[in-house]
Coordinates of C-alpha atoms and ligand atoms in Angstrom, one line a residue:
M16 CA 156.5 28.3 64.0
S17 CA 157.3 27.3 60.5
A18 CA 154.6 26.3 58.0
S19 CA 155.9 22.7 58.0
T20 CA 154.7 22.3 61.6
S21 CA 151.2 23.4 61.0
G22 CA 148.7 20.7 61.9
R23 CA 151.5 18.5 63.1
V24 CA 150.7 15.5 65.2
L25 CA 153.3 14.6 67.8
K26 CA 153.0 11.1 69.4
G27 CA 153.8 10.8 73.1
I28 CA 152.6 8.8 76.1
P29 CA 149.2 9.4 77.6
A30 CA 149.9 10.5 81.1
S31 CA 146.7 12.2 82.3
P32 CA 143.3 11.7 80.6
G33 CA 141.3 14.6 79.2
I34 CA 141.5 17.1 76.3
A35 CA 143.1 20.5 76.6
I36 CA 143.0 23.1 73.9
G37 CA 145.0 26.3 74.3
R38 CA 148.1 28.4 73.5
A39 CA 151.4 26.8 74.2
F40 CA 153.7 28.3 76.9
V41 CA 157.2 26.8 76.1
L42 CA 159.5 26.6 79.1
S43 CA 163.1 27.0 78.0
S44 CA 162.2 27.2 74.3
D45 CA 164.4 30.1 73.5
S46 CA 167.6 28.5 72.5
P47 CA 170.2 30.6 74.3
S48 CA 172.7 30.1 71.6
V49 CA 173.4 33.4 69.9
E50 CA 175.8 34.4 67.3
P51 CA 178.6 36.5 68.7
E52 CA 177.8 39.8 67.2
V53 CA 180.3 42.7 67.2
L54 CA 178.7 46.1 67.8
N55 CA 179.6 49.4 66.2
V56 CA 180.9 51.9 68.9
Q57 CA 177.9 54.1 68.5
D58 CA 175.5 51.3 69.2
I59 CA 177.0 50.4 72.6
P60 CA 175.1 52.7 74.9
S61 CA 171.8 51.6 73.4
E62 CA 172.9 48.0 73.7
V63 CA 173.6 48.5 77.4
A64 CA 170.3 50.1 77.9
R65 CA 168.7 47.1 76.1
F66 CA 170.4 44.8 78.5
R67 CA 169.3 46.8 81.6
T68 CA 165.7 46.9 80.4
A69 CA 165.8 43.1 79.9
L70 CA 167.3 42.6 83.3
D71 CA 164.5 44.8 84.9
A72 CA 161.9 42.7 83.0
T73 CA 163.5 39.6 84.3
T74 CA 163.5 40.8 87.9
I75 CA 159.8 41.8 87.6
E76 CA 158.7 38.7 86.1
L77 CA 160.5 36.7 88.8
M78 CA 158.9 38.9 91.6
N79 CA 155.6 38.3 90.0
A80 CA 156.2 34.5 90.0
I81 CA 157.0 34.7 93.7
E82 CA 153.6 36.5 94.4
L83 CA 151.8 33.6 92.3
A84 CA 153.6 31.0 94.2
R85 CA 152.9 32.4 97.6
K86 CA 149.6 30.7 97.9
E87 CA 151.0 27.3 97.0
S88 CA 154.5 26.3 97.8
S89 CA 157.4 27.7 99.7
T90 CA 159.7 25.4 97.8
V91 CA 158.8 27.1 94.6
I92 CA 159.3 30.5 96.3
S93 CA 162.8 29.6 97.5
I94 CA 163.7 28.4 94.0
I95 CA 162.6 31.5 92.4
E96 CA 164.2 33.6 95.1
S97 CA 167.5 31.9 94.3
Y98 CA 166.9 32.9 90.6
L99 CA 166.3 36.4 91.7
L100 CA 169.6 36.5 93.7
I101 CA 171.4 35.4 90.6
A102 CA 169.7 38.0 88.4
S103 CA 170.4 40.8 90.8
D104 CA 174.1 40.0 91.4
P105 CA 175.8 43.4 90.9
M106 CA 179.1 41.8 90.0
M107 CA 177.5 39.8 87.2
T108 CA 175.7 42.9 85.8
T109 CA 178.9 44.8 85.8
S110 CA 180.7 42.1 84.1
I111 CA 178.0 41.7 81.4
I112 CA 178.1 45.4 80.8
D113 CA 181.8 45.3 80.5
R114 CA 181.5 42.6 77.8
I115 CA 178.9 44.9 75.9
Q116 CA 181.3 47.8 76.2
A117 CA 184.0 45.7 74.6
G118 CA 181.7 45.5 71.6
F119 CA 179.6 42.3 72.1
S120 CA 175.8 42.2 71.7
A121 CA 173.8 41.9 74.9
E122 CA 172.8 38.3 74.0
S123 CA 176.4 37.1 73.6
A124 CA 177.7 39.1 76.6
V125 CA 175.0 37.4 78.8
L126 CA 175.7 34.0 77.4
N127 CA 179.5 34.2 77.8
E128 CA 179.2 35.6 81.3
F129 CA 176.8 32.8 82.4
D130 CA 179.1 30.2 80.7
V131 CA 181.9 31.2 82.9
H132 CA 179.8 30.6 86.1
K133 CA 178.3 27.4 84.7
T134 CA 181.8 26.1 84.0
I135 CA 183.0 26.8 87.5
L136 CA 179.9 25.1 89.0
Y137 CA 180.2 22.1 86.6
G138 CA 183.7 21.5 88.0
A139 CA 182.6 21.7 91.7
K140 CA 183.1 18.5 93.7
D141 CA 180.0 19.1 95.8
P142 CA 177.0 17.8 93.9
L143 CA 174.7 20.3 95.3
L144 CA 176.9 23.0 93.8
R145 CA 176.8 21.3 90.5
E146 CA 173.1 21.2 90.6
R147 CA 173.0 25.0 90.7
V148 CA 174.1 25.0 87.0
Q149 CA 170.4 24.6 86.2
D150 CA 169.6 27.8 88.2
F151 CA 172.0 29.7 86.3
E152 CA 170.8 28.2 83.0
H153 CA 167.2 29.1 83.8
V154 CA 168.1 32.8 84.6
M155 CA 170.3 33.1 81.5
E156 CA 167.4 31.8 79.4
R157 CA 165.0 34.3 81.0
I158 CA 167.2 37.2 80.4
I159 CA 167.7 36.2 76.8
A160 CA 164.0 35.7 76.5
A161 CA 163.6 39.2 77.8
L162 CA 166.1 40.6 75.3
R163 CA 163.9 39.1 72.7
N164 CA 160.9 40.8 74.3
R165 CA 159.4 37.7 75.6
T166 CA 158.8 37.6 79.3
L167 CA 157.4 34.8 81.4
S168 CA 154.7 37.0 82.7
H169 CA 153.4 37.9 79.3
E170 CA 153.3 34.5 78.2
L171 CA 151.7 33.2 81.3
A172 CA 149.0 36.0 81.2
G173 CA 146.4 33.6 80.0
D174 CA 145.5 30.0 80.5
S175 CA 148.0 28.0 78.7
V176 CA 149.4 24.5 77.9
V177 CA 152.8 24.2 79.4
V178 CA 155.4 22.6 77.2
S179 CA 158.6 21.6 79.0
G180 CA 161.6 19.3 79.1
S181 CA 160.3 17.9 82.4
I182 CA 158.0 18.9 85.1
T183 CA 158.7 18.6 88.9
P184 CA 156.1 18.2 91.5
Q185 CA 156.9 21.7 92.7
D186 CA 156.3 23.0 89.2
M187 CA 153.0 21.2 89.1
L188 CA 151.7 23.0 92.2
F189 CA 152.9 26.3 90.8
F190 CA 151.3 25.9 87.4
R191 CA 148.1 24.8 89.0
Q192 CA 147.7 28.2 90.4
L193 CA 148.0 29.6 87.0
H194 CA 145.0 27.5 85.7
T195 CA 147.4 25.7 83.4
L196 CA 145.3 23.8 80.9
G197 CA 147.5 20.9 80.0
Y198 CA 151.2 19.6 80.1
V199 CA 153.5 18.3 77.4
T200 CA 156.9 17.1 78.4
E201 CA 159.9 15.7 76.7
I202 CA 160.7 13.2 79.4
G203 CA 159.1 11.5 82.4
G204 CA 157.3 8.4 83.3
I205 CA 153.4 8.1 83.6
N206 CA 153.8 7.1 87.2
S207 CA 156.2 10.0 88.2
H208 CA 154.8 12.0 91.0
S209 CA 154.4 15.0 88.6
C210 CA 152.1 12.9 86.4
I211 CA 150.2 11.6 89.4
L212 CA 149.6 15.2 90.4
A213 CA 148.4 16.1 87.0
R214 CA 145.7 13.3 87.2
D215 CA 144.8 14.4 90.8
F216 CA 144.2 17.9 89.5
G217 CA 142.3 16.6 86.5
I218 CA 144.8 18.3 84.1
P219 CA 145.4 16.5 80.7
A220 CA 149.1 15.6 80.1
V221 CA 151.1 14.0 77.4
I222 CA 154.7 13.1 78.0
G223 CA 157.7 11.7 76.2
I224 CA 157.6 13.9 73.2
R225 CA 161.1 14.3 72.1
N226 CA 162.3 17.8 71.4
A227 CA 158.8 19.1 72.2
T228 CA 160.3 22.4 73.3
E229 CA 162.0 22.9 70.0
I230 CA 159.1 21.7 67.9
I231 CA 156.3 23.7 69.6
S232 CA 156.6 27.5 69.7
S233 CA 155.1 29.6 72.6
G234 CA 151.9 31.0 71.5
S235 CA 150.9 28.4 69.0
I236 CA 147.6 26.7 69.4
V237 CA 148.0 23.1 70.6
I238 CA 145.6 20.3 71.4
V239 CA 146.6 18.0 74.1
D240 CA 144.9 14.5 73.9
G241 CA 145.7 13.0 77.2
F242 CA 143.6 9.8 76.3
A243 CA 145.5 9.0 73.0
G244 CA 148.8 10.6 74.0
I245 CA 149.0 12.9 71.1
V246 CA 149.7 16.6 70.8
I247 CA 148.5 18.4 67.7
V248 CA 150.3 21.7 66.9
D249 CA 148.5 24.4 65.0
P250 CA 145.5 22.1 64.1
E251 CA 143.5 22.6 60.9
S252 CA 140.1 24.2 61.7
E253 CA 138.5 20.8 61.1
T254 CA 140.6 19.1 63.6
L255 CA 140.1 21.9 66.0
N256 CA 136.3 21.6 65.7
E257 CA 136.5 17.9 66.2
Y258 CA 138.4 18.3 69.4
I259 CA 136.1 21.1 70.7
S260 CA 133.2 18.6 70.3
K261 CA 135.2 15.9 72.0
H262 CA 136.1 18.2 74.8
R263 CA 132.3 19.2 75.2
E264 CA 131.3 15.5 75.1
A265 CA 133.7 14.7 77.9
A266 CA 132.2 17.5 80.0
E267 CA 128.7 16.2 79.4
Y268 CA 129.9 12.6 80.2
R269 CA 131.2 13.9 83.7
E270 CA 127.9 15.5 84.2
R271 CA 126.0 12.3 83.5
L272 CA 128.4 10.4 86.0
G273 CA 127.2 12.8 88.6
A274 CA 124.0 10.8 89.0
L275 CA 126.0 8.0 90.5
V276 CA 127.1 10.0 93.7
G277 CA 124.7 8.4 96.1
Q278 CA 124.6 4.9 94.3
P279 CA 126.5 1.9 95.9
T280 CA 129.7 0.6 94.5
R281 CA 128.3 -2.7 93.6
T282 CA 128.8 -5.3 90.8
T283 CA 125.7 -6.4 88.9
D284 CA 125.7 -9.6 90.9
G285 CA 125.8 -7.8 94.3
V286 CA 129.5 -7.7 95.4
E287 CA 130.3 -4.5 97.2
L288 CA 133.6 -2.7 97.0
V289 CA 134.7 0.3 99.0
L290 CA 135.8 3.4 96.9
K291 CA 138.2 5.9 98.4
A292 CA 140.2 8.8 97.2
N293 CA 143.9 9.6 97.0
V294 CA 144.5 13.3 98.1
D295 CA 147.5 15.5 98.4
S296 CA 145.8 18.5 100.0
P297 CA 142.8 19.4 102.2
D298 CA 140.9 21.1 99.3
Q299 CA 140.9 17.8 97.3
V300 CA 139.0 16.2 100.2
D301 CA 136.0 18.3 99.4
A302 CA 136.1 17.3 95.7
A303 CA 136.2 13.6 96.7
I304 CA 133.4 13.8 99.1
M305 CA 131.2 15.6 96.6
A306 CA 132.0 12.7 94.2
G307 CA 130.6 10.3 97.0
C308 CA 133.8 8.6 98.0
Q309 CA 133.7 6.3 101.2
G310 CA 137.0 7.6 102.7
I311 CA 140.4 8.8 101.9
G312 CA 142.6 5.8 101.0
L313 CA 145.9 7.7 100.7
V314 CA 147.1 11.1 101.9
R315 CA 150.6 11.6 100.4
T316 CA 151.7 13.6 103.4
E317 CA 155.1 14.3 101.7
M318 CA 153.2 16.7 99.6
L319 CA 153.1 18.9 102.6
L320 CA 156.9 18.9 102.6
V321 CA 156.9 19.7 98.8
R322 CA 154.7 22.6 99.4
W323 CA 156.5 23.9 102.4
G324 CA 160.0 23.1 101.5
R325 CA 160.8 22.0 104.9
Y326 CA 159.7 19.6 107.8
P327 CA 156.8 21.3 109.6
T328 CA 156.6 21.3 113.4
I329 CA 154.3 19.1 115.2
D330 CA 151.7 21.8 115.6
E331 CA 151.9 22.8 112.0
Q332 CA 151.4 19.1 110.9
V333 CA 148.4 18.6 113.3
A334 CA 146.8 21.7 111.8
W335 CA 147.2 20.3 108.2
Y336 CA 146.2 16.7 109.2
R337 CA 143.2 18.0 111.2
D338 CA 141.9 20.1 108.3
I339 CA 141.9 16.9 106.1
A340 CA 140.4 14.6 108.9
E341 CA 137.8 17.1 109.8
R342 CA 136.7 17.8 106.2
A343 CA 136.4 14.0 105.8
Y344 CA 134.8 13.2 109.1
P345 CA 133.1 10.7 109.8
L346 CA 134.7 8.9 106.9
P347 CA 138.1 7.3 107.5
V348 CA 141.3 9.0 106.3
T349 CA 144.6 7.0 105.7
F350 CA 147.6 9.1 106.4
R351 CA 150.8 7.7 104.9
A352 CA 154.1 8.4 106.7
F353 CA 156.4 10.8 104.7
D354 CA 157.6 8.9 101.7
V355 CA 160.7 11.1 101.4
G356 CA 163.3 10.5 98.7
S357 CA 163.4 9.3 95.0
D358 CA 161.7 11.8 92.8
K359 CA 159.9 13.5 95.8
F360 CA 161.2 15.7 98.6
R361 CA 165.0 15.1 99.3
E362 CA 165.7 17.4 102.2
G363 CA 167.5 15.6 105.0
I364 CA 169.1 13.0 102.7
P365 CA 172.8 13.4 103.5
H366 CA 174.3 13.1 100.1
H367 CA 173.7 12.7 96.5
E368 CA 172.4 9.2 95.9
E369 CA 173.3 7.3 92.5
N370 CA 170.1 5.2 92.6
P371 CA 167.7 7.3 94.8
A372 CA 164.7 5.1 94.2
L373 CA 166.8 2.2 95.8
G374 CA 168.2 4.6 98.4
L375 CA 167.0 6.2 101.6
R376 CA 163.4 6.4 100.8
G377 CA 160.1 6.0 102.8
I378 CA 160.5 4.0 105.9
R379 CA 164.3 3.7 105.5
F380 CA 164.5 7.5 105.6
L381 CA 162.1 7.8 108.6
L382 CA 164.1 5.2 110.6
Y383 CA 167.3 7.0 109.7
R384 CA 165.8 10.3 111.0
P385 CA 163.8 9.1 114.0
D386 CA 163.3 12.8 115.1
I387 CA 161.4 13.6 111.9
F388 CA 159.4 10.3 112.2
Q389 CA 158.6 10.7 115.8
N390 CA 157.2 14.2 115.3
Q391 CA 155.0 12.8 112.4
I392 CA 153.8 10.0 114.5
L393 CA 152.9 12.4 117.4
A394 CA 151.1 14.7 115.0
I395 CA 149.1 11.8 113.4
L396 CA 148.3 10.4 117.0
R397 CA 147.0 13.8 118.0
T398 CA 144.9 14.1 114.9
S399 CA 143.5 10.6 115.6
A400 CA 141.5 12.1 118.5
N401 CA 139.0 12.6 115.7
R402 CA 138.6 8.8 115.7
N403 CA 138.6 8.6 111.9
V404 CA 142.4 8.4 111.3
R405 CA 144.5 5.4 109.9
F406 CA 148.3 5.4 109.7
M407 CA 150.2 3.7 106.9
L408 CA 154.0 3.0 106.4
P409 CA 155.5 3.5 103.0
M410 CA 158.2 1.3 101.3
I411 CA 158.3 -1.5 104.0
S412 CA 160.5 -4.4 102.8
T413 CA 161.6 -6.0 106.0
L414 CA 159.9 -7.2 109.2
E415 CA 162.5 -5.2 111.2
E416 CA 161.4 -2.0 109.7
L417 CA 157.8 -2.7 110.6
E418 CA 158.5 -3.8 114.1
H419 CA 160.9 -0.8 114.7
A420 CA 158.1 1.6 113.4
K421 CA 155.5 -0.2 115.6
D422 CA 157.8 0.2 118.6
M423 CA 158.2 4.0 117.9
I424 CA 154.4 4.3 117.5
E425 CA 153.9 2.6 120.9
E426 CA 156.5 4.8 122.5
C427 CA 154.7 8.0 121.2
K428 CA 151.3 6.6 122.5
L429 CA 152.9 6.3 126.0
Q430 CA 154.3 9.7 125.8
L431 CA 150.9 11.2 124.8
A432 CA 149.1 9.1 127.5
R433 CA 151.6 10.5 130.0
D434 CA 150.9 14.0 129.0
G435 CA 147.2 13.4 129.1
V436 CA 146.7 14.1 125.3
D437 CA 143.6 12.4 123.7
F438 CA 144.3 10.1 120.7
D439 CA 142.8 7.0 119.3
R440 CA 144.6 4.1 121.1
S441 CA 143.5 1.6 118.5
M442 CA 144.2 3.9 115.5
P443 CA 144.5 1.2 112.6
L444 CA 148.0 0.7 111.2
G445 CA 148.7 -0.6 107.8
V446 CA 151.6 -1.1 105.4
M447 CA 152.0 -0.2 101.8
V448 CA 152.9 -3.3 99.8
E449 CA 155.0 -1.7 97.1
T450 CA 158.2 -3.8 97.1
P451 CA 158.4 -7.4 95.9
A452 CA 159.7 -8.3 99.3
A453 CA 156.5 -6.9 101.0
A454 CA 154.3 -8.8 98.6
L455 CA 156.3 -12.1 99.3
M456 CA 156.2 -11.5 103.1
A457 CA 152.5 -10.4 102.9
P458 CA 151.4 -13.3 105.1
I459 CA 153.7 -12.1 107.9
F460 CA 152.9 -8.5 107.5
A461 CA 149.1 -9.2 107.3
S462 CA 149.3 -10.9 110.6
R463 CA 150.8 -7.9 112.3
V464 CA 148.9 -5.0 110.9
D465 CA 145.3 -3.9 110.4
F466 CA 145.3 -3.4 106.6
L467 CA 147.4 -3.7 103.6
S468 CA 147.5 -1.2 100.7
I469 CA 149.1 -2.2 97.3
G470 CA 151.2 0.6 95.8
T471 CA 151.3 -0.6 92.2
N472 CA 153.4 2.2 91.0
D473 CA 156.3 1.1 93.0
L474 CA 155.5 -2.5 93.0
A475 CA 155.8 -2.4 89.2
Q476 CA 158.9 -0.3 89.4
Y477 CA 160.8 -2.6 91.8
T478 CA 159.5 -5.9 90.4
L479 CA 160.4 -5.0 86.8
A480 CA 163.6 -3.1 87.8
T481 CA 162.2 -0.2 85.8
D482 CA 162.4 3.5 86.7
R483 CA 158.8 4.7 86.9
T484 CA 160.0 8.3 85.9
N485 CA 162.1 7.3 82.8
E486 CA 160.3 7.5 79.5
L487 CA 163.0 5.4 77.8
V488 CA 161.7 2.4 79.6
A489 CA 158.0 3.2 79.7
D490 CA 157.2 0.3 77.5
I491 CA 158.6 -2.1 80.1
F492 CA 157.0 -0.3 83.1
D493 CA 153.6 -1.7 83.3
A494 CA 151.7 -2.9 86.4
M495 CA 149.8 -5.3 84.2
H496 CA 153.0 -7.5 83.8
P497 CA 152.1 -11.1 84.9
A498 CA 155.0 -10.9 87.6
V499 CA 153.4 -7.8 89.2
V500 CA 149.8 -9.2 88.9
R501 CA 151.0 -12.5 90.6
L502 CA 152.4 -10.4 93.5
I503 CA 149.2 -8.6 93.8
S504 CA 147.3 -12.0 93.9
M505 CA 149.6 -13.3 96.6
T506 CA 149.1 -10.2 98.7
V507 CA 145.3 -10.4 98.4
K508 CA 145.4 -14.0 99.3
A509 CA 147.6 -13.3 102.4
A510 CA 145.2 -10.5 103.4
H511 CA 142.1 -12.7 103.0
A512 CA 143.8 -15.4 105.1
A513 CA 144.7 -13.0 107.9
G514 CA 141.2 -11.4 107.7
V515 CA 142.5 -7.9 107.0
V516 CA 141.3 -5.3 104.5
V517 CA 143.5 -5.0 101.4
S518 CA 143.2 -2.1 99.0
V519 CA 144.9 -0.8 95.9
C520 CA 146.0 2.8 96.0
G521 CA 148.6 2.9 93.2
E522 CA 147.5 4.2 89.8
M523 CA 146.4 0.7 88.7
A524 CA 143.3 1.2 90.8
G525 CA 142.1 3.9 88.4
H526 CA 143.1 2.3 85.1
A527 CA 140.0 1.3 83.2
A528 CA 141.5 -1.9 81.9
A529 CA 142.3 -3.2 85.4
T530 CA 138.9 -2.9 87.1
E531 CA 137.5 -6.3 86.3
M532 CA 140.8 -8.0 87.2
L533 CA 141.0 -6.2 90.5
V534 CA 137.5 -7.1 91.4
G535 CA 138.1 -10.7 90.4
I536 CA 141.3 -11.0 92.4
G537 CA 139.3 -10.0 95.6
I538 CA 140.4 -6.4 96.3
H539 CA 138.3 -4.9 99.0
E540 CA 138.9 -1.2 98.4
L541 CA 140.1 0.9 95.6
S542 CA 141.6 4.4 96.2
V543 CA 142.0 6.7 93.2
S544 CA 142.4 10.4 92.2
P545 CA 139.1 12.2 92.9
P546 CA 138.5 12.9 89.2
L547 CA 138.4 9.2 88.6
L548 CA 136.0 8.2 91.4
L549 CA 132.7 8.3 89.5
E550 CA 134.0 6.7 86.5
L551 CA 135.4 3.8 88.4
K552 CA 132.2 3.4 90.3
H553 CA 130.3 3.3 86.9
R554 CA 132.7 0.5 85.7
I555 CA 132.3 -1.6 88.8
R556 CA 128.6 -1.2 88.6
S557 CA 128.7 -2.5 85.0
V558 CA 130.6 -5.8 85.7
S559 CA 129.6 -9.0 87.3
H560 CA 131.8 -10.5 90.0
G561 CA 131.3 -14.0 88.3
D562 CA 132.7 -12.8 85.0
C563 CA 135.5 -11.2 86.9
L564 CA 136.5 -14.4 88.6
D565 CA 136.5 -16.2 85.2
L566 CA 138.7 -13.4 83.7
V567 CA 141.3 -13.8 86.5
K568 CA 141.6 -17.5 85.8
R569 CA 142.5 -16.6 82.3
I570 CA 144.9 -14.0 83.3
E571 CA 146.6 -16.5 85.6
E572 CA 147.6 -18.3 82.4
C573 CA 149.3 -15.3 80.9
N574 CA 153.1 -15.0 80.5
T575 CA 153.4 -11.6 78.9
T576 CA 151.9 -8.1 79.5
T577 CA 150.5 -8.3 75.9
E578 CA 148.7 -11.5 76.7
V579 CA 147.3 -9.9 79.9
Y580 CA 145.9 -7.0 77.8
A581 CA 144.6 -9.3 75.3
V582 CA 142.6 -11.1 77.9
L583 CA 141.4 -7.8 79.3
G584 CA 140.3 -7.0 75.7
S585 CA 141.8 -3.6 75.9
L586 CA 144.4 -1.3 74.7
K587 CA 146.9 -0.2 77.2
S588 CA 146.0 3.6 77.4
W589 CA 144.0 6.0 79.4
R590 CA 141.6 6.1 76.4
E591 CA 139.5 3.2 78.0
G592 CA 138.4 5.9 80.5
G593 CA 136.5 7.6 77.8
D594 CA 133.5 5.3 77.9
T595 CA 130.5 7.4 77.5
S596 CA 127.8 4.8 78.1
V597 CA 126.4 5.9 81.5
Ligands
PEP4 C1 152.5 3.5 94.8 O1 153.8 3.3 94.8 O2 151.8 2.8 94.0 C2 152.0 4.6 95.6 C3 150.7 4.7 95.7 O3 152.8 5.4 96.2 P1 153.6 6.6 95.5 O4 152.9 6.8 94.1 O5 153.3 7.8 96.2 O6 155.0 6.3 95.5
MG5 MG1 155.0 4.2 96.4

């Protein structure tokens, strides 16, 4: 790190609230570019030995990484195993040694050899082969890092702040095992699934810091301020102390919130809401219940696929779903059918999609692969024998999709009844309202299901035609846009008219600025990440329903997102969550 970066403040996008202070672990920070260096003949044997040592170190670090991933995700394991295959390819090793023997330094020999393979893959017609370029790039970077005596395992030995170009949901699961303190990325949108996971795990994150992996060096002290969206690199001691106190205050605040666990979620003038939790795994259910949630409003079952890297059998699914349903019992649990596609799990999608968010995603994929859908329905129905299970369909945009899915559920019920298997015949069925079409069709859908749940992340993405994972359009992506708010209001009115429960399970539910608006609009239930439950309850208990109704009338007059925020009297950041007035 150069002196000029000492105490440097980098501005990004706040993606997960909280403060993390720790040493940076920069992924891909080692620029693989090396000057071609010509060796003296007498130096060649030691250079070959240096390369062999680096290759061994890389192999060991990859094997260690597989061990670490074993508890969490088989997808991550298979990714690392493919790295290991590349690193241990004997032909490649021989070729690199030949290059060193021709007089090139180990770094340039590695770089040139990998370049040959990358060029071949780049030229491949098959997009899957082209994607493998990244694997080669990763292994090359790790060998070059090892040649510079910096191995992944050394750097990951302690708790650290991960700095990376981007982070996939798989990476998130892996780094969680390593007790990662915080995340800083160059690209990504706040409602990408990786950021949602960061919030679910309560790990502060700042995204959209251009060239972060070049500006920040591994080992330097960084502060991640997930409220303000800033990262401070090598802070002065005064700043560091200030943040250490903020960190302590945040912990004390969380402790004070603990007093609300058994209290009702009721506005000051007596209107009750139901507070539920979004979970991605059974262990999060315990945290949600300890925080006093009244049910699980969203289980993203596709996270099971991300973890396992494949479609589990019916029995395997039943075991996972039952674990969740039993931990939550007698509270209700809403399992959402696999929302495969887009930036999530893509196994089974037949070919590369130019616009994956508009492609074979959610219910569309499930109807395209009825075998996978049917297995999941059977597994959910078997779990419903607990009598606390609800089922929800993602990405519905047409009535045909809903009716088709309902027919399949009925067929599965008949099959189980024929086989004498116990299940809940009146298991509630709901649809996600996360496309503009679903919001516009809400009166029809509401008359044919038991509940609606508004997915504000995708509703904003599709209404505003703005990729939720793209930081370049992060300013446009905002669920508080009047168009999105109108669609939410329409959906709620439709649910009220049909007499069905309507919830919000998208990220807006936990956004501090949105609470009064959602209460005023008439949402019955809010479902949020477990770390946000008590804070949300605190906010609901501090507002009056009457005031919220007035606020909504003023919001209805707004024509821009800025005007909505002005009425809400807030800045659009996660900072509002930092209220300490319990
Ligand atoms: C949403 O779109 O708001 C939602 C809850 O679903 P996901 O974030 O999993 O796409
Ligand atoms: Mg969605």
